[in-house]
mmCIF file of C-alpha atoms in Angstrom:
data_model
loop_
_atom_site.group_PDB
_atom_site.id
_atom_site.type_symbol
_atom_site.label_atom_id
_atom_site.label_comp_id
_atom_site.label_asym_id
_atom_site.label_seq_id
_atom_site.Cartn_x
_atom_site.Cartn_y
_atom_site.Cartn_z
ATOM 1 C CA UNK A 273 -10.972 6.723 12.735
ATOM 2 C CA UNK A 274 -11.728 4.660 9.319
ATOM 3 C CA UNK A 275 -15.299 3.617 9.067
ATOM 4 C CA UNK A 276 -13.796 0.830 7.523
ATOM 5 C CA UNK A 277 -11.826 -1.474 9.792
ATOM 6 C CA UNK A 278 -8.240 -3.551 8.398
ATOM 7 C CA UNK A 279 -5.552 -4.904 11.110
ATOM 8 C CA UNK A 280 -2.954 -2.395 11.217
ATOM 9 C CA UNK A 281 -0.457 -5.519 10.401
ATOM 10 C CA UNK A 282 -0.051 -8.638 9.257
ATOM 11 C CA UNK A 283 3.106 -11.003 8.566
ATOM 12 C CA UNK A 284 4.018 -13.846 6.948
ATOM 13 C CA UNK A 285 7.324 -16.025 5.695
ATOM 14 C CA UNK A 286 7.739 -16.490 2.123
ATOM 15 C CA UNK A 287 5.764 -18.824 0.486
ATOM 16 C CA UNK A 288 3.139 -18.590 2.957
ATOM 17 C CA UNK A 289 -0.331 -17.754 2.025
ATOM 18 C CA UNK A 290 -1.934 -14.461 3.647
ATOM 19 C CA UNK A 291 -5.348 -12.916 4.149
ATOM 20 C CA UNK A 292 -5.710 -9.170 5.227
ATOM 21 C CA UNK A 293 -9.258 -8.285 6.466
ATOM 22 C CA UNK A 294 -11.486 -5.762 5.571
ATOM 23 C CA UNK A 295 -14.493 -4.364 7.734
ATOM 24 C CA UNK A 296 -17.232 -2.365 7.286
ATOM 25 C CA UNK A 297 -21.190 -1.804 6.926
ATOM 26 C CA UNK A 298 -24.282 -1.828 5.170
ATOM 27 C CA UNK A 299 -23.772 1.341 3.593
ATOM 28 C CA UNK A 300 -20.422 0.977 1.982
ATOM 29 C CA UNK A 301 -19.129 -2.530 1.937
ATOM 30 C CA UNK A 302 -22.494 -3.865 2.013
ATOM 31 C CA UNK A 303 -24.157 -2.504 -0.536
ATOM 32 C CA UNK A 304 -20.851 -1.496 -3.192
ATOM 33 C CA UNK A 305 -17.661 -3.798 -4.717
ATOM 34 C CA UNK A 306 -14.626 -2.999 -2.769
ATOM 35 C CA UNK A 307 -11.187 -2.569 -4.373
ATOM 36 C CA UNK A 308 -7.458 -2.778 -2.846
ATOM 37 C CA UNK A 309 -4.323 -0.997 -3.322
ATOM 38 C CA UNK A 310 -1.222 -1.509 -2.683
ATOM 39 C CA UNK A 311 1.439 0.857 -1.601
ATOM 40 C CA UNK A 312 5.220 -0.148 -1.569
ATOM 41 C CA UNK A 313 7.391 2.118 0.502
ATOM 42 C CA UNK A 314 7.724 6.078 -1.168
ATOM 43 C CA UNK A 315 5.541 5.032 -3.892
ATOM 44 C CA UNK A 316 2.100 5.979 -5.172
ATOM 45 C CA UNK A 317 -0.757 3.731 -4.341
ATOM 46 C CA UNK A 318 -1.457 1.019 -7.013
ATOM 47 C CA UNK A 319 -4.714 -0.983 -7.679
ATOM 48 C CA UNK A 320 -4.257 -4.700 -7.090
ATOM 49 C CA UNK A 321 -7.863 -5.535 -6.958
ATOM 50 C CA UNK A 322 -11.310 -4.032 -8.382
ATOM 51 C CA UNK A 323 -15.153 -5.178 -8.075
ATOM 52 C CA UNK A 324 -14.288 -7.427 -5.456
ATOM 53 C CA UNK A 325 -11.999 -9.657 -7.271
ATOM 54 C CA UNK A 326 -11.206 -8.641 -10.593
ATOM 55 C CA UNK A 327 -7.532 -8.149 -11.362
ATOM 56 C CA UNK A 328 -6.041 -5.325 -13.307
ATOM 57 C CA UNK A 329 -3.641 -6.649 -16.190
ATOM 58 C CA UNK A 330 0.016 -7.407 -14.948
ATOM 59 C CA UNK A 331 -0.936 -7.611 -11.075
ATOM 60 C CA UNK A 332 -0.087 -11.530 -10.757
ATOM 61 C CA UNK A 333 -2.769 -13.963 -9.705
ATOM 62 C CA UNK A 334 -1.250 -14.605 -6.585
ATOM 63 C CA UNK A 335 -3.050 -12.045 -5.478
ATOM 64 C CA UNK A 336 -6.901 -12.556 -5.203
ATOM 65 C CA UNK A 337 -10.003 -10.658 -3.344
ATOM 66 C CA UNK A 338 -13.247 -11.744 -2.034
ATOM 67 C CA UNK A 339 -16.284 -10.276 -0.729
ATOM 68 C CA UNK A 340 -19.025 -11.951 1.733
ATOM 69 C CA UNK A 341 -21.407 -9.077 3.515
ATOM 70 C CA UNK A 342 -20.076 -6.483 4.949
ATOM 71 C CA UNK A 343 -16.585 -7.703 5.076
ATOM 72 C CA UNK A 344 -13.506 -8.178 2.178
ATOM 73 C CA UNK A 345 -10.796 -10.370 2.316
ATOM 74 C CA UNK A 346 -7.167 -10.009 0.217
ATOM 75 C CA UNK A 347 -5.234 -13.275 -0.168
ATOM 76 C CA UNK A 348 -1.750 -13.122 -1.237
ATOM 77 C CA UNK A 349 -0.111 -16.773 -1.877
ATOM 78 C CA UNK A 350 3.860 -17.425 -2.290
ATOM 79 C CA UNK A 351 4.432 -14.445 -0.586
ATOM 80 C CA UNK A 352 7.293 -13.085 -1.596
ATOM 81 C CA UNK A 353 9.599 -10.052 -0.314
ATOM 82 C CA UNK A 354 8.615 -7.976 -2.791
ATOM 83 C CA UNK A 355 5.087 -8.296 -1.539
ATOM 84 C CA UNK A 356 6.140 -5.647 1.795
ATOM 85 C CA UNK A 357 3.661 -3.266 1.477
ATOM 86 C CA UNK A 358 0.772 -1.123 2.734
ATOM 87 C CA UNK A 359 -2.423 -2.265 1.661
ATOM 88 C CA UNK A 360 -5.589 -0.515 1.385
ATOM 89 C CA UNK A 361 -9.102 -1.745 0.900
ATOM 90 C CA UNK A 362 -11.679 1.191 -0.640
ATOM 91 C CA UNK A 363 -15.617 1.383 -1.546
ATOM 92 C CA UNK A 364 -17.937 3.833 -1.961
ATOM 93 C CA UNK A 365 -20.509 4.715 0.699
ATOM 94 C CA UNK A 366 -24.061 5.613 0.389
ATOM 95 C CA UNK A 367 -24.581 7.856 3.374
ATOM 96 C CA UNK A 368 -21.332 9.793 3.080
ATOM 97 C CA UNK A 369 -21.447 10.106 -0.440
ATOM 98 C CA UNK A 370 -18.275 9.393 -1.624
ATOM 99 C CA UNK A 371 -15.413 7.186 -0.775
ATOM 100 C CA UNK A 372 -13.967 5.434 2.181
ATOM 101 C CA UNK A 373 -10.685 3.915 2.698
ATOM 102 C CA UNK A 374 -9.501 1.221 4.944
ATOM 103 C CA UNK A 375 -7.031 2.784 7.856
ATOM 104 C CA UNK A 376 -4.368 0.067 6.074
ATOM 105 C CA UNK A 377 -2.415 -2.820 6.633
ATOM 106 C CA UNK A 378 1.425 -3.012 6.853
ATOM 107 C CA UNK A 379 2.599 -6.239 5.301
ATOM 108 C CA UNK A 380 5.807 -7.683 6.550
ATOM 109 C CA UNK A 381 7.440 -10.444 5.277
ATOM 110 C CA UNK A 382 9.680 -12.193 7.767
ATOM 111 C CA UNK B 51 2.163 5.491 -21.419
ATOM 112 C CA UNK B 52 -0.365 6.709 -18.948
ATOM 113 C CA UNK B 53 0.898 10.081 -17.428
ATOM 114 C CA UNK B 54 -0.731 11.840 -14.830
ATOM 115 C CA UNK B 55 1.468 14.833 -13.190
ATOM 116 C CA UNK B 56 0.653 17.324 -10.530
ATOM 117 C CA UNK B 57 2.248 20.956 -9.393
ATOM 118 C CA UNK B 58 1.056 23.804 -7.508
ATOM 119 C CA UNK B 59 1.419 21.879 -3.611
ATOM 120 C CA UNK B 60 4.001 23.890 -1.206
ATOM 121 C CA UNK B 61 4.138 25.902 2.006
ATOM 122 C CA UNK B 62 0.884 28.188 2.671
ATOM 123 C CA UNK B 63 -0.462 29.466 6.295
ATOM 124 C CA UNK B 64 -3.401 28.548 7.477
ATOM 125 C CA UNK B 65 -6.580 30.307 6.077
ATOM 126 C CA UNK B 66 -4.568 30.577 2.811
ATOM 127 C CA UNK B 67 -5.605 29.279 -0.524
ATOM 128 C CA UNK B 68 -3.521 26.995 -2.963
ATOM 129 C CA UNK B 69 -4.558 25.401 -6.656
ATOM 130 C CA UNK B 70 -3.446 21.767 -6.976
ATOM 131 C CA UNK B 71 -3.373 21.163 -10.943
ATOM 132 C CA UNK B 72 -2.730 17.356 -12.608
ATOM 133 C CA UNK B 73 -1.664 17.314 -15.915
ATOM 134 C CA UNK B 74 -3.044 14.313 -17.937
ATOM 135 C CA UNK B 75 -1.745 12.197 -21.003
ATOM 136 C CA UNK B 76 -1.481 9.044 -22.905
ATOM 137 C CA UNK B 77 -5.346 8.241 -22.392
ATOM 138 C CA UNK B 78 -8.490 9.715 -23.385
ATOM 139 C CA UNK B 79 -8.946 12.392 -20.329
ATOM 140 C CA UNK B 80 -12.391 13.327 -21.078
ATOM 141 C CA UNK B 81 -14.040 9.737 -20.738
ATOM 142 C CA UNK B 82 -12.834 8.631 -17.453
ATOM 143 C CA UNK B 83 -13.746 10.192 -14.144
ATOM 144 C CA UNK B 84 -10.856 11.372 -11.507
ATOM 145 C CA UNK B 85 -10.157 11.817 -7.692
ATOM 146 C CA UNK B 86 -8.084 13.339 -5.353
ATOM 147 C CA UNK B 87 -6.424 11.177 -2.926
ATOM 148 C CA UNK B 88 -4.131 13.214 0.194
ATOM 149 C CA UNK B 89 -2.201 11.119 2.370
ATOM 150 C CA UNK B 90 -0.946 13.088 5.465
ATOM 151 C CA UNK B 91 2.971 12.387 6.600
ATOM 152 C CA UNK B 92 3.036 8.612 8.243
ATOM 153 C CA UNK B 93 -0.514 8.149 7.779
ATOM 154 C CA UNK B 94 -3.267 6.037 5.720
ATOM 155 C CA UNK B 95 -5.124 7.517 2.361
ATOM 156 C CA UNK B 96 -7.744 9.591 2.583
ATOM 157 C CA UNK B 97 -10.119 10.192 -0.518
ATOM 158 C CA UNK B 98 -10.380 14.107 -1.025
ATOM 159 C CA UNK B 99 -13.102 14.658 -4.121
ATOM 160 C CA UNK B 100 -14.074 12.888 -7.254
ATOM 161 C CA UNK B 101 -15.332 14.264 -10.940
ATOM 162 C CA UNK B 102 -17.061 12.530 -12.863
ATOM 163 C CA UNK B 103 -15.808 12.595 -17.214
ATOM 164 C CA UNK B 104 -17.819 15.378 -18.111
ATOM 165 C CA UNK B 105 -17.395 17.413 -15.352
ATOM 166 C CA UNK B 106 -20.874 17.601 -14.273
ATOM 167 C CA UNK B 107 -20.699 15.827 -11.061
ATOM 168 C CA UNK B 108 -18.555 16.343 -8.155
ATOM 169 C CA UNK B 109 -17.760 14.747 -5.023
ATOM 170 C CA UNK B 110 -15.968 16.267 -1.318
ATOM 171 C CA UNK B 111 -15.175 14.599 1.125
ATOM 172 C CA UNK B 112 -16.749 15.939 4.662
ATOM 173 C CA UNK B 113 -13.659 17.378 5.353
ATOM 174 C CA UNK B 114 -13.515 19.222 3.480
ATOM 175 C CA UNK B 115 -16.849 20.425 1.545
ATOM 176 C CA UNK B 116 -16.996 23.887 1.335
ATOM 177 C CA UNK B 117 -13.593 24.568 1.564
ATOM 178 C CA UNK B 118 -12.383 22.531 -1.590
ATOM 179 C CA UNK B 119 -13.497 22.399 -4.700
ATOM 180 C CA UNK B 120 -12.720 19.906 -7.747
ATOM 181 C CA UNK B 121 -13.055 21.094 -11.638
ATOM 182 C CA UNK B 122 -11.701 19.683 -14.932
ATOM 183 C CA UNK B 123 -10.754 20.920 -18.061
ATOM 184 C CA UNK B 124 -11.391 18.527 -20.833
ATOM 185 C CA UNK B 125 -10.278 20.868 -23.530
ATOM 186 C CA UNK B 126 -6.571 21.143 -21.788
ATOM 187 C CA UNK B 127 -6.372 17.585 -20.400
ATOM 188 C CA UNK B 128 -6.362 19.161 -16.730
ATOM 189 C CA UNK B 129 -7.395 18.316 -13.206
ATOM 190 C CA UNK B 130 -8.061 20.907 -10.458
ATOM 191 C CA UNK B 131 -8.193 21.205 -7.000
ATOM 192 C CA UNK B 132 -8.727 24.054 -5.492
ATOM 193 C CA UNK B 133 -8.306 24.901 -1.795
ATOM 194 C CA UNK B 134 -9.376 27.726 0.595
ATOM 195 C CA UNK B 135 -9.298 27.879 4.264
ATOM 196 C CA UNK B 136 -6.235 25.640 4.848
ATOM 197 C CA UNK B 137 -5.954 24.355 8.180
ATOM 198 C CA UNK B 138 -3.135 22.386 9.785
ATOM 199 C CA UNK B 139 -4.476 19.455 9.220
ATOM 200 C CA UNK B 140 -4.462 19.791 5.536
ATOM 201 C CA UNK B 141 -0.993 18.913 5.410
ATOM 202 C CA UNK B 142 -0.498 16.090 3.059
ATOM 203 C CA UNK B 143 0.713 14.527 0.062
ATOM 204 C CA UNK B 144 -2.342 14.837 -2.891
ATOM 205 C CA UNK B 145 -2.121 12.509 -5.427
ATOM 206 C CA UNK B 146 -4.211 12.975 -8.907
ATOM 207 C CA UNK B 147 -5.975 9.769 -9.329
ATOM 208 C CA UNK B 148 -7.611 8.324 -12.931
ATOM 209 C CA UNK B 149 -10.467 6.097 -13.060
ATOM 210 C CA UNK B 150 -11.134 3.096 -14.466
ATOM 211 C CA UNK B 151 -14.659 3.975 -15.789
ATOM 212 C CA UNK B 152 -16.744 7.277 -16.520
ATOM 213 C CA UNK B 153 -18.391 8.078 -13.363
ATOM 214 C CA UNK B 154 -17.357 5.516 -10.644
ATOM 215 C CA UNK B 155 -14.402 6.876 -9.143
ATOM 216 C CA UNK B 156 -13.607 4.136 -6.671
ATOM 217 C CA UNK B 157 -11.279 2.081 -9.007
ATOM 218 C CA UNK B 158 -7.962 4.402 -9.705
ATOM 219 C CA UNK B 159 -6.205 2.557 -12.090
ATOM 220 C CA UNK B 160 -3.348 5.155 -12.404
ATOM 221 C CA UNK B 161 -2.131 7.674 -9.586
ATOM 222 C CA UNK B 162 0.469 10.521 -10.406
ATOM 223 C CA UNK B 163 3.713 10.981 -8.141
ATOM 224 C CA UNK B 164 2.563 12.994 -5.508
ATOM 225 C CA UNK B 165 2.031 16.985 -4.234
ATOM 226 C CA UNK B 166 3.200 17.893 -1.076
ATOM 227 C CA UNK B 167 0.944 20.851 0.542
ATOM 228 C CA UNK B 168 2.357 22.091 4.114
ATOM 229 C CA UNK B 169 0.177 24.535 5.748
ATOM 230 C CA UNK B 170 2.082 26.219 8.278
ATOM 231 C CA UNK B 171 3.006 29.447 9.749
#
């Protein structure tokens, strides 16, 4: 079990906005940026967001992060089909030394 | 074009040993720290280690400190990982992961394709 806590799912129709959830404590989220990745099906894990909400060149800005406490958030808006994916939020953590990942979300779009 | 290409996963039993190697290109490999990502079949990611651009620090995961062990070779544009006591739960697909910045290794910016290590008897 993930120190860090996402939904295992989340859905939405296209167009629609969406927000996947990211959970976790004073020692990791609290106190370091988080980052997401995204993982389309058979595919190596890409990084959509970085320090919270910074956006790597060519990820589109539909895509956006935000960080309050010890919990993330990752909007995506016009969702589109292309957008079904796995997504992952990350940070470091202070007591364990090295990184934790979020148990990930399955995006479905309807 | 940032390249980043592993070999050495496949079948070993358990308590058997196995070198993971990544291959790096198209960037400067000595000024950006790496990691080693596994994903097990059907399941979420699971960071593994992390080096920082020199070398000089490392980072294991709890699961498996003292088992694995992460090195770099600047000079050859290489990453290592190499693995001893293999258990079961092992089993996974490692993925060679390059860092946005020197020592951080929380922001992977570019993954390679994928090793598949089975251990198995």
């Amino acid at each position: 079990q993930s120190v860090v806590t996402q939904p295992p799912s989340a859905s939405g129709t296209p167009g629609q906005r969406v927000t996947i959830s990211c959970s976790g404590s004073s020692s990791n989220i609290g106190e370091n940026t988080v980052n997401w990745y995204q993982q389309l099906p058979g595919t190596a894990p890409k990084l959509l967001i970085y320090k919270n909400n910074q956006r790597p060149s060519g990820v589109p800005d539909r895509f956006s992060g935000s960080k309050s406490g010890t919990s993330a958030s990752l909007a995506i808006s016009g969702l589109q089909s292309e957008d079904e994916a796995d997504y992952y939020c990350a940070a470091w953590d202070d007591s364990l030394n090295g990184v934790v990942f979020g148990g990930g979300t399955k995006l479905t779009v309807l | 074009e940032v390249q980043l290409l592993e070999s050495g996963g496949g079948l070993v039993q358990p308590g058997g040993s196995l070198r993971l190697s990544c291959a790096a290109s198209g960037f400067t490999f000595s000024s950006y720290a790496m990691s080693w990502v596994r994903q097990a079949p059907g399941k979420g990611l699971e960071w593994v280690s992390g080096i920082s651009a020199s070398g000089a620090t490392t980072y294991h995961a709890d699961s498996v400190k003292g088992r694995f062990t992460i090195s770099r070779d600047n000079s050859k544009n290489t990453l290592y990982l190499q693995m001893n006591s293999l258990r079961a739960e092992d089993t996974a697909v490692y993925y060679c992961a390059k860092s946005r910045l020197m020592v951080d290794t929380t922001q992977s910016d570019c993954w390679g394709q994928g090793s598949l290590v089975t251990v198995s008897s």
